[in-house]
């Protein structure tokens, strides 16, 4: 299948949602690495692609698409004619697919993102912030657990972009905010199964940074230790 796609991304939970989708569809694409630690995503040239200054975004020819969920929906609507990772619009399964995609975008991503901020990046330690957002992330994991007890995938019997979106965040939790997925056995099994997919193994490492999983884990250990050494703002 021909395409003229450039993916602007970094291997974050949101970033890999787009790269996994592209890999699953077998689409050729170019990669422009946007190291978010350098604030490249705030440069004027990139704001013309995504006015919000966030990754991922794509250009498909002259068509820009920004926000990870919109990128995923655009790609399957235009290119997934065989419905490999999506359901046809108008079907009950498509409604379910959209619902779980929005669950990730409106719930899991923002809440786990805040847990990441308070546990890894905040300039002042806040026990309240850490507990508030980690507990909410676990609650959302329990919602996924409940669904996956009854269904092999979130939208139904088939793996879709709804699974990709939620998987990309859930898989990160053990090494970022130390959530033990064994507390959620159905969710844990679902993560393990998705991890085995060849397209996923390629997509989680786009662009390649050269860091091993252990090096990533060490980075997050150091970030947590730095936050732990800070004064607790809750005491002030």
PDB file of C-alpha atoms in Angstrom, residues 1 21 24-25 27 72-89 97 158-161:
ATOM      1  CA  UNK A   1       0.000   0.000   0.000  1.00  0.00           C
ATOM      2  CA  UNK A  21      -0.525   1.459  14.378  1.00  0.00           C
ATOM      3  CA  UNK A  24       0.423  -3.133  12.285  1.00  0.00           C
ATOM      4  CA  UNK A  25      -0.930  -1.736   9.005  1.00  0.00           C
ATOM      5  CA  UNK A  27       2.512   1.160   5.948  1.00  0.00           C
ATOM      6  CA  UNK A  72      -4.869   6.345  14.954  1.00  0.00           C
ATOM      7  CA  UNK A  73      -8.405   6.940  13.740  1.00  0.00           C
ATOM      8  CA  UNK A  74      -7.201   8.666  10.575  1.00  0.00           C
ATOM      9  CA  UNK A  75      -4.853   5.801   9.722  1.00  0.00           C
ATOM     10  CA  UNK A  76      -7.455   3.066  10.098  1.00  0.00           C
ATOM     11  CA  UNK A  77     -10.181   5.061   8.354  1.00  0.00           C
ATOM     12  CA  UNK A  78      -7.958   5.681   5.330  1.00  0.00           C
ATOM     13  CA  UNK A  79      -5.726   2.623   5.178  1.00  0.00           C
ATOM     14  CA  UNK A  80      -7.259  -0.269   7.140  1.00  0.00           C
ATOM     15  CA  UNK A  81      -9.555  -1.402   4.332  1.00  0.00           C
ATOM     16  CA  UNK A  82      -9.222  -5.029   5.447  1.00  0.00           C
ATOM     17  CA  UNK A  83     -10.210  -4.098   9.025  1.00  0.00           C
ATOM     18  CA  UNK A  84      -7.084  -5.696  10.414  1.00  0.00           C
ATOM     19  CA  UNK A  85      -7.028  -3.525  13.554  1.00  0.00           C
ATOM     20  CA  UNK A  86     -10.396  -1.794  13.416  1.00  0.00           C
ATOM     21  CA  UNK A  87     -14.100  -2.436  13.095  1.00  0.00           C
ATOM     22  CA  UNK A  88     -16.284  -0.982  10.362  1.00  0.00           C
ATOM     23  CA  UNK A  89     -18.067   2.289  11.222  1.00  0.00           C
ATOM     24  CA  UNK A  97     -13.724   0.538  19.917  1.00  0.00           C
ATOM     25  CA  UNK A 158     -10.440  -8.637  17.698  1.00  0.00           C
ATOM     26  CA  UNK A 159      -7.330  -6.619  18.551  1.00  0.00           C
ATOM     27  CA  UNK A 160      -7.867  -2.978  17.525  1.00  0.00           C
ATOM     28  CA  UNK A 161      -6.540   0.529  17.959  1.00  0.00           C
TER      29      UNK A 161
END
